[in-house]
Short mmCIF file of C-alpha atoms in Angstrom, two decimals:
data_model
loop_
_atom_site.label_atom_id
_atom_site.label_comp_id
_atom_site.label_asym_id
_atom_site.label_seq_id
_atom_site.Cartn_x
_atom_site.Cartn_y
_atom_site.Cartn_z
CA UNK A 1 -28.78 -10.45 27.54
CA UNK A 2 -30.81 -9.29 24.36
CA UNK A 3 -29.10 -9.50 20.86
CA UNK A 4 -28.95 -6.35 18.94
CA UNK A 5 -29.89 -6.78 15.33
CA UNK A 6 -28.05 -3.85 14.06
CA UNK A 7 -24.68 -2.69 15.52
CA UNK A 8 -24.24 0.52 16.65
CA UNK A 9 -21.10 0.89 14.25
CA UNK A 10 -23.08 -0.09 11.21
CA UNK A 11 -23.84 3.22 9.84
CA UNK A 12 -24.82 2.27 6.41
CA UNK A 13 -27.26 -0.37 7.88
CA UNK A 14 -28.83 2.19 10.11
CA UNK A 15 -29.37 4.56 6.99
CA UNK A 16 -31.09 1.68 5.26
CA UNK A 17 -33.48 0.98 7.90
CA UNK A 18 -34.28 4.68 8.05
CA UNK A 19 -35.18 4.62 4.64
CA UNK A 20 -37.21 1.70 5.04
CA UNK A 21 -39.09 3.35 7.55
CA UNK A 22 -39.59 6.21 5.53
CA UNK A 23 -40.84 3.94 2.84
CA UNK A 24 -43.62 2.72 5.41
CA UNK A 25 -44.47 6.42 6.30
CA UNK A 26 -45.42 6.89 2.60
CA UNK A 27 -47.38 3.55 3.08
CA UNK A 28 -49.04 4.74 5.97
CA UNK A 29 -50.12 8.09 4.22
CA UNK A 30 -51.45 5.99 1.22
CA UNK A 31 -53.41 3.78 3.80
CA UNK A 32 -54.88 6.89 5.58
CA UNK A 33 -55.98 8.29 2.26
CA UNK A 34 -57.57 5.12 1.19
CA UNK A 35 -59.49 4.74 4.42
CA UNK A 36 -60.74 8.24 3.82
CA UNK A 37 -61.79 7.65 0.06
CA UNK A 38 -63.30 4.12 1.21
CA UNK A 39 -65.75 5.89 3.51
CA UNK A 40 -66.38 8.39 0.78
CA UNK A 41 -67.45 5.50 -1.43
CA UNK A 42 -64.52 5.45 -3.56
CA UNK A 43 -63.87 1.85 -3.68
CA UNK A 44 -65.66 -1.10 -5.34
CA UNK A 45 -64.96 -3.27 -1.99
CA UNK A 46 -66.76 -4.25 1.07
CA UNK A 47 -65.26 -3.55 4.28
CA UNK A 48 -63.68 -7.05 4.38
CA UNK A 49 -62.22 -6.74 1.13
CA UNK A 50 -60.93 -3.43 1.85
CA UNK A 51 -59.24 -4.78 5.03
CA UNK A 52 -57.49 -7.43 3.17
CA UNK A 53 -56.00 -5.04 0.42
CA UNK A 54 -54.42 -3.08 3.56
CA UNK A 55 -53.21 -6.43 5.22
CA UNK A 56 -51.64 -7.48 1.63
CA UNK A 57 -50.04 -3.81 1.33
CA UNK A 58 -48.74 -3.90 4.81
CA UNK A 59 -47.44 -7.20 4.61
CA UNK A 60 -44.95 -6.43 1.87
CA UNK A 61 -43.80 -3.10 3.63
CA UNK A 62 -43.23 -4.75 7.13
CA UNK A 63 -41.59 -7.95 5.23
CA UNK A 64 -39.12 -5.53 3.26
CA UNK A 65 -38.27 -3.79 6.62
CA UNK A 66 -37.65 -6.98 8.54
CA UNK A 67 -35.48 -8.20 5.79
CA UNK A 68 -33.18 -5.18 6.39
CA UNK A 69 -33.50 -5.45 10.28
CA UNK A 70 -32.45 -8.95 10.24
CA UNK A 71 -29.41 -8.10 7.74
CA UNK A 72 -30.77 -10.46 5.19
CA UNK A 73 -30.24 -7.55 2.60
CA UNK A 74 -26.59 -7.96 2.84
CA UNK A 75 -27.25 -10.91 0.22
CA UNK A 76 -28.65 -8.63 -2.40
CA UNK A 77 -26.76 -6.86 -5.03
CA UNK A 78 -28.39 -3.69 -3.71
CA UNK A 79 -28.51 -3.96 0.15
CA UNK A 80 -30.72 -0.81 0.41
CA UNK A 81 -33.47 -2.84 -1.37
CA UNK A 82 -34.71 0.48 -2.77
CA UNK A 83 -35.83 -1.18 -6.15
CA UNK A 84 -37.92 -3.94 -4.16
CA UNK A 85 -39.50 -1.18 -2.08
CA UNK A 86 -40.29 0.86 -5.33
CA UNK A 87 -41.62 -2.04 -7.22
CA UNK A 88 -43.74 -3.20 -4.24
CA UNK A 89 -45.10 0.13 -3.67
CA UNK A 90 -45.92 0.41 -7.50
CA UNK A 91 -47.90 -2.69 -7.50
CA UNK A 92 -49.99 -2.25 -4.39
CA UNK A 93 -50.68 1.31 -5.77
CA UNK A 94 -51.78 -0.18 -8.94
CA UNK A 95 -54.03 -2.86 -7.37
CA UNK A 96 -55.40 0.03 -5.18
CA UNK A 97 -56.55 2.15 -8.03
CA UNK A 98 -57.87 -0.90 -9.86
CA UNK A 99 -60.54 -1.06 -7.16
CA UNK A 100 -61.32 2.68 -7.54
CA UNK A 101 -63.42 4.76 -9.67
CA UNK A 102 -64.11 8.49 -9.62
CA UNK A 103 -61.45 9.07 -7.05
CA UNK A 104 -58.62 7.15 -8.87
CA UNK A 105 -56.67 10.32 -10.28
CA UNK A 106 -56.43 11.33 -6.34
CA UNK A 107 -54.78 8.02 -5.32
CA UNK A 108 -52.43 8.31 -8.65
CA UNK A 109 -50.54 11.27 -7.22
CA UNK A 110 -48.58 8.85 -5.14
CA UNK A 111 -46.94 7.63 -8.24
CA UNK A 112 -44.51 10.58 -8.40
CA UNK A 113 -43.72 10.44 -4.70
CA UNK A 114 -42.56 6.68 -5.28
CA UNK A 115 -40.34 7.79 -8.23
CA UNK A 116 -39.04 10.53 -6.12
CA UNK A 117 -38.15 8.18 -3.38
CA UNK A 118 -35.67 6.23 -5.66
CA UNK A 119 -34.03 9.40 -6.53
CA UNK A 120 -31.05 8.80 -4.34
CA UNK A 121 -30.46 5.18 -5.09
CA UNK A 122 -31.49 4.16 -8.54
CA UNK A 123 -29.57 4.38 -11.70
CA UNK A 124 -31.08 6.07 -15.11
CA UNK A 125 -31.92 2.92 -16.39
CA UNK A 126 -33.69 1.76 -13.38
CA UNK A 127 -35.69 5.19 -13.59
CA UNK A 128 -36.46 4.56 -17.00
CA UNK A 129 -37.76 0.94 -16.18
CA UNK A 130 -39.42 2.22 -13.29
CA UNK A 131 -41.55 5.07 -15.10
CA UNK A 132 -42.40 2.41 -17.68
CA UNK A 133 -43.91 0.11 -15.15
CA UNK A 134 -45.70 2.79 -13.75
CA UNK A 135 -47.24 4.13 -17.14
CA UNK A 136 -47.92 0.66 -18.78
CA UNK A 137 -49.14 -0.70 -15.61
CA UNK A 138 -51.69 1.95 -15.33
CA UNK A 139 -52.70 1.32 -18.97
CA UNK A 140 -53.01 -2.36 -18.05
CA UNK A 141 -55.33 -1.33 -15.15
CA UNK A 142 -57.53 0.76 -17.38
CA UNK A 143 -57.82 -1.78 -20.11
CA UNK A 144 -58.69 -4.44 -17.50
CA UNK A 145 -61.31 -2.05 -16.18
CA UNK A 146 -62.75 -1.14 -19.39
CA UNK A 147 -63.10 -5.02 -20.18
CA UNK A 148 -64.61 -6.05 -16.90
CA UNK A 149 -66.64 -2.67 -16.47
CA UNK A 150 -67.19 -1.00 -19.90
CA UNK A 151 -70.19 0.97 -18.72
CA UNK A 152 -68.40 2.41 -15.64
CA UNK A 153 -65.60 4.23 -17.78
CA UNK A 154 -65.57 6.98 -20.39
CA UNK A 155 -63.07 6.41 -23.04
CA UNK A 156 -62.32 9.62 -23.59
CA UNK A 157 -61.78 10.93 -19.90
CA UNK A 158 -59.56 8.01 -19.18
CA UNK A 159 -57.48 8.27 -22.31
CA UNK A 160 -56.72 12.21 -21.16
CA UNK A 161 -56.05 10.88 -17.65
CA UNK A 162 -53.67 8.24 -18.94
CA UNK A 163 -51.83 10.78 -21.17
CA UNK A 164 -51.44 13.54 -18.57
CA UNK A 165 -50.52 10.60 -16.11
CA UNK A 166 -47.71 9.54 -18.68
CA UNK A 167 -46.44 12.90 -19.19
CA UNK A 168 -46.15 13.52 -15.56
CA UNK A 169 -44.38 10.37 -15.05
CA UNK A 170 -41.86 11.19 -17.66
CA UNK A 171 -41.35 14.77 -16.46
CA UNK A 172 -40.66 13.26 -12.68
CA UNK A 173 -38.51 10.78 -14.27
CA UNK A 174 -36.42 13.36 -15.89
CA UNK A 175 -35.98 15.23 -12.69
CA UNK A 176 -35.17 12.27 -10.40
CA UNK A 177 -32.51 11.21 -13.27
CA UNK A 178 -31.06 14.59 -12.89
CA UNK A 179 -30.97 14.20 -9.11
CA UNK A 180 -29.24 10.69 -9.41
CA UNK A 181 -26.67 12.12 -11.65
CA UNK A 182 -25.96 14.90 -9.10
CA UNK A 183 -25.76 12.27 -6.37
CA UNK A 184 -23.41 10.34 -8.20
CA UNK A 185 -21.06 13.20 -8.88
CA UNK A 186 -21.45 14.41 -5.14
CA UNK A 187 -20.29 10.76 -4.13
CA UNK A 188 -17.22 10.77 -6.36
CA UNK A 189 -16.11 14.21 -5.26
CA UNK A 190 -16.84 13.09 -1.53
CA UNK A 191 -14.54 9.93 -2.29
CA UNK A 192 -11.82 12.12 -3.59
CA UNK A 193 -12.13 14.78 -1.00
CA UNK A 194 -11.98 11.71 1.63
CA UNK A 195 -8.75 10.51 -0.19
CA UNK A 196 -7.22 13.97 -0.17
CA UNK A 197 -7.88 14.36 3.50
CA UNK A 198 -6.13 10.92 4.23
CA UNK A 199 -3.41 12.12 2.51
CA UNK A 200 -3.35 15.50 4.25
CA UNK A 201 -3.73 13.76 7.49
CA UNK A 202 -0.91 11.21 6.74
CA UNK A 203 1.55 14.12 5.50
CA UNK A 204 0.74 15.94 8.80
CA UNK A 205 2.00 13.16 11.05
CA UNK A 206 4.50 11.58 8.92
CA UNK A 207 8.18 12.70 8.39
CA UNK A 208 8.65 13.00 4.59
CA UNK A 209 12.36 11.73 4.27
CA UNK A 210 11.99 8.53 6.49
CA UNK A 211 8.37 7.76 6.36
CA UNK A 212 8.41 7.63 10.15
CA UNK A 213 5.70 9.29 12.24
CA UNK A 214 6.94 12.89 13.00
CA UNK A 215 7.75 14.83 16.16
CA UNK A 216 4.33 16.35 16.44
CA UNK A 217 2.63 13.04 16.28
CA UNK A 218 4.68 11.25 18.50
CA UNK A 219 4.25 13.91 21.26
CA UNK A 220 0.48 13.09 20.88
CA UNK A 221 0.80 9.62 21.00
CA UNK A 222 3.16 9.83 24.41
CA UNK A 223 0.27 12.13 25.79
CA UNK A 224 -2.09 9.11 24.92
CA UNK A 225 0.28 6.57 26.75
CA UNK A 226 0.60 8.83 29.40
CA UNK A 227 -2.99 8.87 30.10
CA UNK A 228 -3.06 5.21 30.14
CA UNK A 229 -0.05 4.79 32.54
CA UNK A 230 -1.65 7.35 34.98
CA UNK A 231 -4.74 5.54 35.31
CA UNK A 232 -2.71 2.49 36.30
CA UNK A 233 -2.56 0.89 33.02
CA UNK A 234 0.58 0.07 30.77
CA UNK A 235 3.78 1.91 31.18
CA UNK A 236 6.51 2.64 28.60
CA UNK A 237 10.29 3.67 28.37
CA UNK A 238 11.51 6.37 26.02
CA UNK A 239 14.95 6.05 24.33
CA UNK A 240 16.49 9.03 22.37
CA UNK A 241 18.77 7.75 19.43
CA UNK A 242 21.32 10.08 17.70
CA UNK A 243 23.43 8.84 14.64
CA UNK A 244 27.07 8.94 15.49
CA UNK A 245 29.18 11.81 13.81
CA UNK A 246 26.30 12.36 11.38
CA UNK A 247 27.37 15.83 10.54
CA UNK A 248 30.56 14.88 9.13
CA UNK A 249 28.94 12.29 6.72
CA UNK A 250 26.88 15.39 5.44
CA UNK A 251 29.89 17.62 5.27
CA UNK A 252 32.39 14.99 3.63
CA UNK A 253 30.02 13.21 1.60
CA UNK A 254 27.22 15.31 0.92
CA UNK A 255 23.42 15.74 1.89
CA UNK A 256 22.11 13.42 -0.46
CA UNK A 257 24.38 10.49 1.08
CA UNK A 258 23.41 11.70 4.45
CA UNK A 259 19.60 11.38 3.34
CA UNK A 260 20.22 7.71 2.17
CA UNK A 261 21.79 7.04 5.80
CA UNK A 262 18.67 8.28 7.13
CA UNK A 263 16.48 6.32 5.21
CA UNK A 264 18.18 2.98 5.75
CA UNK A 265 18.53 3.65 9.23
CA UNK A 266 14.74 4.20 9.58
CA UNK A 267 14.20 1.14 7.54
CA UNK A 268 16.38 -1.11 9.58
CA UNK A 269 14.90 0.01 12.80
CA UNK A 270 11.24 -0.34 11.78
CA UNK A 271 12.13 -4.07 11.11
CA UNK A 272 13.33 -4.35 14.68
CA UNK A 273 10.25 -3.14 16.16
CA UNK A 274 7.19 -4.88 17.84
CA UNK A 275 3.47 -3.84 16.85
CA UNK A 276 3.00 -1.85 20.00
CA UNK A 277 6.48 -0.15 19.72
CA UNK A 278 6.73 3.35 18.48
CA UNK A 279 9.58 5.25 16.50
CA UNK A 280 9.84 8.74 15.23
CA UNK A 281 12.00 11.05 13.56
CA UNK A 282 12.46 13.92 16.04
CA UNK A 283 14.62 16.37 13.95
CA UNK A 284 17.98 15.72 12.05
CA UNK A 285 19.76 12.80 12.99
CA UNK A 286 17.64 12.38 16.36
CA UNK A 287 15.10 9.77 16.89
CA UNK A 288 12.84 8.75 19.60
CA UNK A 289 12.12 5.14 20.37
CA UNK A 290 9.12 4.10 22.54
CA UNK A 291 8.83 0.61 24.09
CA UNK A 292 5.53 0.17 25.60
CA UNK A 293 4.74 -2.47 28.45
CA UNK A 294 8.31 -3.07 29.61
CA UNK A 295 10.63 -1.79 32.31
CA UNK A 296 14.14 -0.47 31.87
CA UNK A 297 15.71 -3.78 31.50
CA UNK A 298 13.59 -4.77 28.96
CA UNK A 299 13.99 -1.53 26.94
CA UNK A 300 17.50 -1.74 27.22
CA UNK A 301 17.66 -5.10 25.49
CA UNK A 302 15.25 -3.74 22.76
CA UNK A 303 17.40 -0.54 22.39
CA UNK A 304 20.51 -2.59 22.34
CA UNK A 305 19.18 -4.68 19.81
CA UNK A 306 18.38 -1.82 17.59
CA UNK A 307 21.96 -0.50 18.05
CA UNK A 308 23.61 -3.66 17.01
CA UNK A 309 21.53 -3.63 13.77
CA UNK A 310 22.73 -0.52 12.66
CA UNK A 311 26.26 -1.32 13.66
CA UNK A 312 26.36 -4.22 11.19
CA UNK A 313 24.45 -2.24 8.41
CA UNK A 314 26.56 -1.92 5.42
CA UNK A 315 27.05 1.18 3.42
CA UNK A 316 29.85 0.18 1.01
CA UNK A 317 27.75 0.99 -2.20
CA UNK A 318 27.90 4.68 -0.88
CA UNK A 319 31.44 4.91 0.43
CA UNK A 320 33.92 1.92 0.94
CA UNK A 321 34.90 3.02 4.78
CA UNK A 322 31.39 4.21 5.54
CA UNK A 323 30.18 2.71 8.83
CA UNK A 324 27.44 4.10 10.83
CA UNK A 325 26.67 3.70 14.67
CA UNK A 326 24.24 5.07 17.17
CA UNK A 327 23.95 6.15 20.79
CA UNK A 328 20.89 5.80 22.87
CA UNK A 329 19.67 7.38 26.11
CA UNK A 330 16.99 5.61 27.93
CA UNK A 331 14.36 6.42 30.57
CA UNK A 332 11.30 5.05 32.15
CA UNK A 333 8.11 7.22 32.62
CA UNK A 334 6.92 7.70 36.23
CA UNK A 335 3.27 7.93 36.68
CA UNK A 336 1.70 11.55 36.78
CA UNK A 337 4.99 13.24 35.62
CA UNK A 338 5.17 15.43 32.42
CA UNK A 339 6.18 13.92 29.05
CA UNK A 340 8.95 16.47 28.96
CA UNK A 341 10.33 15.24 32.24
CA UNK A 342 10.93 11.56 30.74
CA UNK A 343 12.20 13.06 27.75
CA UNK A 344 14.58 15.37 29.61
CA UNK A 345 16.09 12.23 31.33
CA UNK A 346 16.47 10.19 28.13
CA UNK A 347 17.99 13.28 26.71
CA UNK A 348 20.64 13.28 29.48
CA UNK A 349 21.23 9.82 29.09
CA UNK A 350 21.92 10.10 25.39
CA UNK A 351 24.32 12.86 26.35
CA UNK A 352 26.21 10.46 28.55
CA UNK A 353 26.30 7.81 26.04
CA UNK A 354 27.91 10.53 23.58
CA UNK A 355 30.41 11.26 26.17
CA UNK A 356 31.36 7.74 26.84
CA UNK A 357 32.67 6.76 23.37
CA UNK A 358 29.18 6.77 21.39
CA UNK A 359 27.91 3.55 19.91
CA UNK A 360 26.24 2.46 23.43
CA UNK A 361 23.04 2.78 25.31
CA UNK A 362 22.88 4.62 28.63
CA UNK A 363 19.94 4.40 30.89
CA UNK A 364 18.88 7.00 33.53
CA UNK A 365 20.34 5.14 36.44
CA UNK A 366 23.81 5.57 34.74
CA UNK A 367 23.30 9.47 35.34
CA UNK A 368 22.82 8.93 38.94
CA UNK A 369 25.94 6.76 39.12
CA UNK A 370 28.16 9.31 37.07
CA UNK A 371 27.00 12.31 39.44
CA UNK A 372 27.88 9.96 42.65
CA UNK A 373 31.45 9.40 41.20
CA UNK A 374 32.05 12.82 40.41
#
């Protein structure tokens, strides 16, 4: 079985590879122009020397791309390796123009393109350093050529070319720096937007008072579990919980006490849940508990564990005689039925628990037994 060097979910690495391929595209364009100029007599090289120059250029491009392809770039401070690609392109271009004479200014047009390539990754300081490398690198090339081949160069012409080149690079550096600053601001705004969207999404699915998931999100999750169960997957049971005599707590002690009761109730229940269980506030003092992967017997044990945890919960700091109990109605999902159907049976079981003295859990089979007795 072939091993994938880049996983499908590694989006950042995919982008880095695409940028490396873009750099290789620039190298291919430079190579093509070099071939045209070589056969036009623009190089002081024989064919063998020119081929070695191209091999040298492509060895670097391919090596840098391979480093990213293999994931070695993760060990670098900048995994995109933009600086390395830019520096390599500058050095190979300086070497290329060193072996050229009258067509040298044509090849120098690639320097601004290289600078522009780094616009989406490099910092302002890196831009300044890169521009300086280009300018002083070209000056070093001209001085070396003047020392080796003084008869081939016209000092006034080379001075003008170098001056114009320096001014163009400085101008491009300024533009690219502005692009970099805009990119940074955009990145910050995108991060702020992502944070705001996460907050909005959390608010949309969460009950503000208790921190539990709300009714809308619970219905969505129930539909997801229904789809799994309908395909022969893991089933689930639904239990309606209702805090007994909660209205009297609000009426006699105030809504602020009722809110505290709801918060503590929710906190205690969450401590009783498994990782796969779901618990939501459906509205008021009514809650829904979903036990995944168990039958009625197992769900009944879990529901009674929750009921007993609430029964022993102390509220003496709110009122000396305040006690809170909860009643529950439990039903098991049947394949291919609507979610509303299992919720209806759980609600009927809850109604039965309320009529049987509260502080108890009734299951859907108790409804049939009651009807048979009647």
